[in-house]
Tab-separated table of C-alpha atoms in Angstrom:
chain	number	residue	atom	x	y	z
D	191	MET	CA	-55.912	-25.350	-36.832
D	192	ARG	CA	-52.511	-23.706	-38.307
D	193	TRP	CA	-48.903	-24.245	-37.468
D	194	THR	CA	-47.104	-21.943	-35.770
D	195	ARG	CA	-43.358	-21.627	-36.330
D	196	LEU	CA	-41.328	-21.292	-33.446
D	197	GLY	CA	-37.674	-21.387	-32.248
D	198	ASN	CA	-34.494	-20.156	-34.593
D	199	PRO	CA	-35.302	-19.060	-37.640
D	200	ARG	CA	-32.155	-20.899	-39.685
D	201	SER	CA	-34.233	-24.124	-37.919
D	202	PRO	CA	-37.720	-23.168	-37.532
D	203	SER	CA	-40.086	-25.674	-35.884
D	204	LEU	CA	-43.814	-26.035	-35.967
D	205	LEU	CA	-46.325	-26.102	-33.447
D	206	GLN	CA	-50.430	-26.979	-33.982
D	207	VAL	CA	-52.571	-27.699	-30.590
D	208	PRO	CA	-55.744	-29.134	-30.444
D	209	ALA	CA	-58.869	-26.697	-29.572
D	210	ASP	CA	-59.532	-29.028	-26.836
D	211	CYS	CA	-55.880	-27.914	-25.183
D	212	GLN	CA	-56.289	-24.236	-24.566
D	213	VAL	CA	-58.864	-25.307	-21.574
D	214	ARG	CA	-57.545	-29.265	-20.734
D	215	SER	CA	-53.800	-30.372	-20.186
D	216	CYS	CA	-52.885	-31.915	-22.843
D	217	PRO	CA	-49.067	-33.650	-23.305
D	218	LEU	CA	-46.795	-33.098	-26.507
D	219	VAL	CA	-44.871	-35.013	-29.269
D	220	VAL	CA	-42.210	-33.762	-30.312
D	221	VAL	CA	-41.015	-35.607	-33.846
D	222	SER	CA	-37.393	-35.420	-35.047
D	223	HIS	CA	-36.393	-36.061	-38.944
D	224	PRO	CA	-34.703	-37.440	-41.423
D	225	ARG	CA	-31.420	-36.760	-42.537
D	226	ALA	CA	-31.818	-33.661	-45.186
D	227	GLN	CA	-35.197	-32.828	-44.136
D	228	ASP	CA	-36.114	-29.860	-41.476
D	229	ALA	CA	-39.615	-29.352	-39.535
D	230	ALA	CA	-41.429	-27.743	-43.375
D	231	ARG	CA	-40.760	-30.883	-44.983
D	232	LEU	CA	-42.461	-32.921	-42.672
D	233	ARG	CA	-45.603	-30.409	-42.659
D	234	ASP	CA	-45.483	-30.995	-46.193
D	235	SER	CA	-45.680	-34.991	-46.033
D	236	ALA	CA	-48.332	-36.749	-46.898
D	237	GLN	CA	-47.341	-39.097	-44.905
D	238	VAL	CA	-46.145	-37.867	-41.776
D	239	GLY	CA	-49.874	-35.262	-41.905
D	240	LYS	CA	-51.450	-38.350	-41.304
D	241	ILE	CA	-49.730	-39.387	-38.036
D	242	SER	CA	-49.835	-35.455	-37.244
D	243	GLN	CA	-53.569	-35.442	-37.593
D	244	ALA	CA	-53.813	-38.460	-35.702
D	245	LEU	CA	-51.756	-36.762	-32.804
D	246	LEU	CA	-53.961	-33.927	-32.198
D	247	ALA	CA	-57.682	-35.684	-32.827
D	248	ALA	CA	-56.352	-38.065	-30.277
D	249	ASP	CA	-55.340	-34.349	-27.761
D	250	PHE	CA	-52.003	-34.323	-28.131
D	251	ALA	CA	-50.089	-31.280	-29.023
D	252	VAL	CA	-47.132	-31.928	-32.186
D	253	LEU	CA	-43.939	-30.360	-32.744
D	254	LEU	CA	-42.637	-30.381	-35.436
D	255	SER	CA	-38.166	-30.531	-34.414
D	256	GLY	CA	-36.231	-28.384	-36.273
D	257	ASP	CA	-33.917	-30.754	-34.969
D	258	GLY	CA	-31.100	-27.297	-35.129
D	259	GLY	CA	-30.603	-28.358	-38.741
D	260	VAL	CA	-31.043	-30.753	-41.484
D	261	ASN	CA	-28.159	-32.418	-40.744
D	262	THR	CA	-27.519	-32.557	-37.048
D	263	TRP	CA	-27.688	-36.042	-36.297
D	264	GLY	CA	-28.775	-35.661	-32.699
D	265	SER	CA	-25.918	-33.945	-31.488
D	266	PRO	CA	-26.025	-31.810	-28.114
D	267	ALA	CA	-25.972	-29.134	-29.875
D	268	ALA	CA	-29.347	-29.554	-31.161
D	269	LEU	CA	-30.604	-30.974	-28.127
D	270	ARG	CA	-30.302	-27.726	-26.611
D	271	GLU	CA	-32.134	-25.541	-29.413
D	272	VAL	CA	-34.903	-28.342	-29.248
D	273	ALA	CA	-34.729	-27.513	-25.613
D	274	GLN	CA	-35.351	-23.948	-26.341
D	275	VAL	CA	-38.483	-24.470	-28.541
D	276	HIS	CA	-39.875	-27.708	-25.984
D	277	ARG	CA	-40.487	-24.086	-23.471
D	278	GLU	CA	-41.079	-22.280	-25.969
D	279	ALA	CA	-44.092	-24.692	-27.226
D	280	THR	CA	-45.140	-25.833	-23.744
D	281	SER	CA	-45.483	-22.490	-22.861
D	282	ARG	CA	-48.584	-21.819	-25.427
D	283	PHE	CA	-50.798	-24.035	-24.190
D	284	ARG	CA	-52.789	-26.016	-21.118
D	285	TRP	CA	-49.251	-28.515	-21.082
D	286	ASN	CA	-49.952	-31.364	-19.021
D	287	SER	CA	-46.417	-31.875	-18.253
D	288	ARG	CA	-45.707	-34.854	-20.118
D	289	THR	CA	-43.572	-35.438	-22.918
D	290	TYR	CA	-43.522	-38.620	-25.554
D	291	ALA	CA	-40.736	-38.307	-28.650
D	292	LEU	CA	-41.118	-39.554	-32.167
D	293	GLY	CA	-37.913	-39.775	-34.469
D	294	LEU	CA	-37.751	-40.689	-38.021
D	295	SER	CA	-34.163	-42.169	-39.309
D	296	MET	CA	-32.091	-39.606	-38.325
D	297	GLY	CA	-34.059	-38.147	-35.816
D	298	GLY	CA	-34.398	-41.100	-33.633
D	299	LEU	CA	-30.703	-40.375	-32.718
D	300	LEU	CA	-31.726	-36.910	-31.592
D	301	SER	CA	-35.265	-38.703	-29.912
D	302	LEU	CA	-33.743	-41.299	-27.875
D	303	ARG	CA	-30.526	-38.952	-26.526
D	304	SER	CA	-34.146	-36.783	-25.161
D	305	ALA	CA	-35.372	-39.743	-23.218
D	306	LEU	CA	-31.874	-39.729	-21.107
D	307	PRO	CA	-31.277	-39.146	-17.714
D	308	ASP	CA	-29.027	-35.583	-18.695
D	309	SER	CA	-31.553	-34.602	-21.291
D	310	PRO	CA	-32.279	-30.871	-20.820
D	311	TYR	CA	-36.260	-31.792	-21.051
D	312	THR	CA	-38.080	-35.062	-20.015
D	313	VAL	CA	-39.540	-37.181	-22.388
D	314	ARG	CA	-41.405	-39.903	-20.924
D	315	GLY	CA	-41.483	-42.708	-24.414
D	316	VAL	CA	-40.195	-42.876	-27.399
D	317	ALA	CA	-41.116	-43.965	-31.041
D	318	LEU	CA	-38.914	-44.737	-33.485
D	319	ILE	CA	-39.745	-45.443	-37.141
D	320	ASP	CA	-36.481	-47.167	-39.450
D	321	ALA	CA	-34.542	-44.531	-37.057
D	322	TRP	CA	-30.651	-44.654	-36.629
D	323	VAL	CA	-30.031	-45.053	-32.600
D	324	SER	CA	-26.126	-45.953	-33.271
D	325	LEU	CA	-24.518	-42.399	-33.813
D	326	ARG	CA	-20.591	-44.713	-33.827
D	327	GLY	CA	-22.705	-46.921	-36.064
D	328	ALA	CA	-24.067	-43.998	-38.630
D	329	TRP	CA	-20.380	-42.500	-38.836
D	330	GLY	CA	-18.896	-45.619	-40.143
D	331	SER	CA	-21.446	-46.695	-42.525
D	332	ALA	CA	-20.840	-43.958	-45.268
D	333	LEU	CA	-17.973	-41.326	-45.627
D	334	SER	CA	-20.883	-38.686	-46.380
D	335	ARG	CA	-23.077	-39.236	-42.698
D	336	GLN	CA	-19.198	-38.846	-41.350
D	337	ARG	CA	-18.563	-35.603	-42.312
D	338	GLU	CA	-21.751	-34.378	-41.749
D	339	ILE	CA	-22.034	-35.943	-38.100
D	340	GLY	CA	-17.817	-34.797	-37.728
D	341	LYS	CA	-19.325	-31.119	-38.809
D	342	ALA	CA	-22.221	-31.374	-36.349
D	343	TYR	CA	-20.078	-32.317	-32.991
D	344	GLY	CA	-17.055	-30.867	-33.938
D	345	LEU	CA	-15.565	-34.487	-34.283
D	346	THR	CA	-12.296	-35.490	-36.486
D	347	VAL	CA	-11.865	-38.686	-34.883
D	348	PRO	CA	-14.938	-41.345	-34.227
D	349	PRO	CA	-17.657	-40.357	-31.765
D	350	THR	CA	-17.221	-41.795	-28.492
D	351	PRO	CA	-19.653	-43.334	-25.901
D	352	THR	CA	-20.284	-41.293	-24.618
D	353	LEU	CA	-21.415	-39.421	-27.341
D	354	ASP	CA	-23.708	-42.135	-28.476
D	355	PRO	CA	-26.995	-42.557	-27.154
D	356	LEU	CA	-27.091	-46.425	-27.964
D	357	PRO	CA	-24.840	-47.290	-25.145
D	358	LEU	CA	-26.153	-44.670	-22.611
D	359	ALA	CA	-29.821	-46.984	-22.879
D	360	GLN	CA	-28.441	-49.974	-22.763
D	361	ARG	CA	-26.484	-49.325	-19.716
D	362	LEU	CA	-29.690	-47.663	-18.613
D	363	ALA	CA	-31.987	-50.302	-19.414
D	364	PRO	CA	-31.324	-52.583	-16.751
D	365	VAL	CA	-32.070	-49.965	-13.792
D	366	ALA	CA	-35.183	-48.160	-15.675
D	367	PRO	CA	-36.121	-49.989	-19.128
D	368	LEU	CA	-37.687	-47.483	-21.265
D	369	PRO	CA	-41.331	-47.048	-22.825
D	370	LEU	CA	-40.330	-47.611	-26.403
D	371	PHE	CA	-42.583	-48.192	-30.081
D	372	LEU	CA	-39.879	-49.399	-32.401
D	373	ALA	CA	-40.771	-49.819	-35.908
D	374	TYR	CA	-38.429	-51.671	-38.526
D	375	SER	CA	-37.778	-53.463	-41.613
D	376	PRO	CA	-34.385	-56.130	-41.668
D	377	THR	CA	-34.753	-55.302	-45.512
D	378	ASP	CA	-34.162	-51.401	-44.845
D	379	THR	CA	-31.293	-50.924	-46.538
D	380	VAL	CA	-30.418	-46.959	-45.265
D	381	VAL	CA	-30.862	-48.546	-41.746
D	382	SER	CA	-29.323	-51.495	-40.590
D	383	SER	CA	-31.933	-53.063	-38.499
D	384	ARG	CA	-29.890	-55.297	-36.875
D	385	LYS	CA	-26.935	-52.587	-35.884
D	386	ASN	CA	-29.854	-50.280	-34.114
D	387	ALA	CA	-33.519	-50.715	-33.677
D	388	GLU	CA	-32.772	-54.897	-32.060
D	389	LEU	CA	-30.203	-53.718	-30.296
D	390	LEU	CA	-32.931	-51.807	-28.094
D	391	ILE	CA	-35.377	-54.600	-27.866
D	392	PRO	CA	-34.060	-56.469	-24.703
D	393	LYS	CA	-34.285	-52.789	-23.097
D	394	ALA	CA	-37.883	-51.993	-23.781
D	395	GLU	CA	-40.342	-51.558	-20.608
D	396	GLN	CA	-42.192	-54.874	-21.170
D	397	GLY	CA	-46.022	-54.009	-20.666
D	398	VAL	CA	-45.791	-50.973	-22.457
D	399	SER	CA	-44.050	-51.196	-25.006
D	400	GLU	CA	-44.274	-52.051	-28.640
D	401	ILE	CA	-41.883	-54.103	-31.184
D	402	VAL	CA	-43.380	-53.726	-34.516
D	403	ARG	CA	-41.149	-56.266	-37.551
D	404	LEU	CA	-42.039	-54.735	-41.189
D	405	ASP	CA	-40.578	-55.334	-44.875
D	406	GLY	CA	-39.810	-53.604	-47.326
D	407	PRO	CA	-37.547	-49.632	-47.918
D	408	HIS	CA	-36.252	-47.305	-45.401
D	409	LEU	CA	-39.547	-45.419	-44.540
D	410	GLY	CA	-42.131	-46.943	-46.924
D	411	GLY	CA	-45.707	-47.018	-46.921
D	412	ASN	CA	-46.612	-48.788	-44.675
D	413	ARG	CA	-44.589	-47.434	-41.662
D	414	PHE	CA	-47.543	-45.075	-42.264
D	415	SER	CA	-50.597	-46.997	-42.920
D	416	PRO	CA	-53.932	-46.513	-40.668
D	417	GLN	CA	-53.165	-49.688	-38.756
D	418	MET	CA	-49.868	-48.178	-38.196
D	419	ILE	CA	-50.541	-44.577	-37.716
D	420	ALA	CA	-53.220	-46.266	-34.933
D	421	ARG	CA	-50.320	-48.604	-32.963
D	422	LEU	CA	-48.063	-45.309	-32.650
D	423	VAL	CA	-51.281	-42.981	-31.200
D	424	GLY	CA	-52.145	-46.303	-29.345
D	425	PHE	CA	-48.781	-46.938	-27.322
D	426	TYR	CA	-48.736	-42.995	-26.528
D	427	GLN	CA	-52.140	-42.824	-25.315
D	428	GLY	CA	-51.379	-45.733	-22.755
D	429	LEU	CA	-48.432	-43.753	-21.839
D	430	GLU	CA	-50.937	-41.498	-20.762
D	431	GLN	CA	-53.398	-43.376	-19.468
D	432	ARG	CA	-50.474	-44.802	-17.195
D	433	ALA	CA	-49.222	-41.279	-16.036
D	434	ILE	CA	-52.617	-40.406	-15.014
D	435	ALA	CA	-53.293	-43.735	-13.031
D	436	ARG	CA	-50.158	-43.501	-11.096
D	437	GLN	CA	-50.776	-39.839	-10.520
D	438	HIS	CA	-54.711	-39.809	-9.289
D	439	LYS	CA	-52.826	-43.027	-6.837
D	440	GLU	CA	-50.568	-40.135	-5.685
D	441	PHE	CA	-52.845	-37.680	-5.638
D	442	PRO	CA	-56.417	-38.000	-4.982
D	443	PRO	CA	-59.317	-36.165	-7.276
D	444	GLY	CA	-59.220	-32.697	-5.653
D	445	LEU	CA	-55.672	-31.998	-5.161
D	446	PRO	CA	-53.623	-31.962	-8.374
D	447	ALA	CA	-49.923	-32.949	-8.583
D	448	PRO	CA	-47.154	-30.426	-8.908
D	449	ALA	CA	-45.898	-30.749	-11.684
D	450	VAL	CA	-49.400	-29.972	-13.218
D	451	GLN	CA	-50.063	-27.096	-11.242
D	452	ARG	CA	-46.876	-25.964	-12.350
D	453	ALA	CA	-47.368	-26.520	-16.108
D	454	GLN	CA	-50.592	-24.631	-15.852
D	455	THR	CA	-49.266	-21.624	-13.572
D	456	GLU	CA	-46.429	-21.055	-16.597
D	457	THR	CA	-49.140	-21.511	-18.693
D	458	SER	CA	-50.990	-18.612	-17.372
D	459	LYS	CA	-48.179	-16.451	-16.820
D	460	SER	CA	-46.722	-16.718	-20.511
């Protein structure tokens, strides 16, 4: 299987689809990259490659997102660009109408933002590994990050809470808690887990979320061990199983759910 380039040539994304997903409907996982990286860097990473291959083997299509650029920090412009790529990607295979997100470091901001109600595409669950989720926290953490965020958002002053996915997710959680996979290390000196991942733990949906506390440096090797990857893939599989069970309850066999019908129809027209 090969990666297919999609989207803006200045910040291309890469899609790979399991062969089975041309004949049966499959979900999509959108992977958002760390600071100063891009989709090609994720493709060539031995560590991220293990995640991609495990997801593909489990019949998840994988979109390595260009995120609108290397240092976009989950900006509205970046999310709009990813939404366009998402539409293109889901027309390339038999998509089952369900999308999940995976955010690595800086990519956590875009991944979390994509799961909030005003996102231009729907995300059913989010996995975050050593991730930034506080935009204002990132702004105040270093002048270099402040300059990058200012450029990405067009800001000269700190971002308001309406631009920050963390407080938005915190306000949403009492009504609609998020299915979350949170992997973090208290000894991470790049992204403070105390000011990021740990603030999301109370907002995670009970029964389906996974909280994994690790040791060691930022994006260290233990984040990509076989055991961790199995837990990550299992998180997405659990959400798929729940969605399928709910779908069968609402739409008995022989009467496909409208969303699935629509996704399959759109695919056949592409």
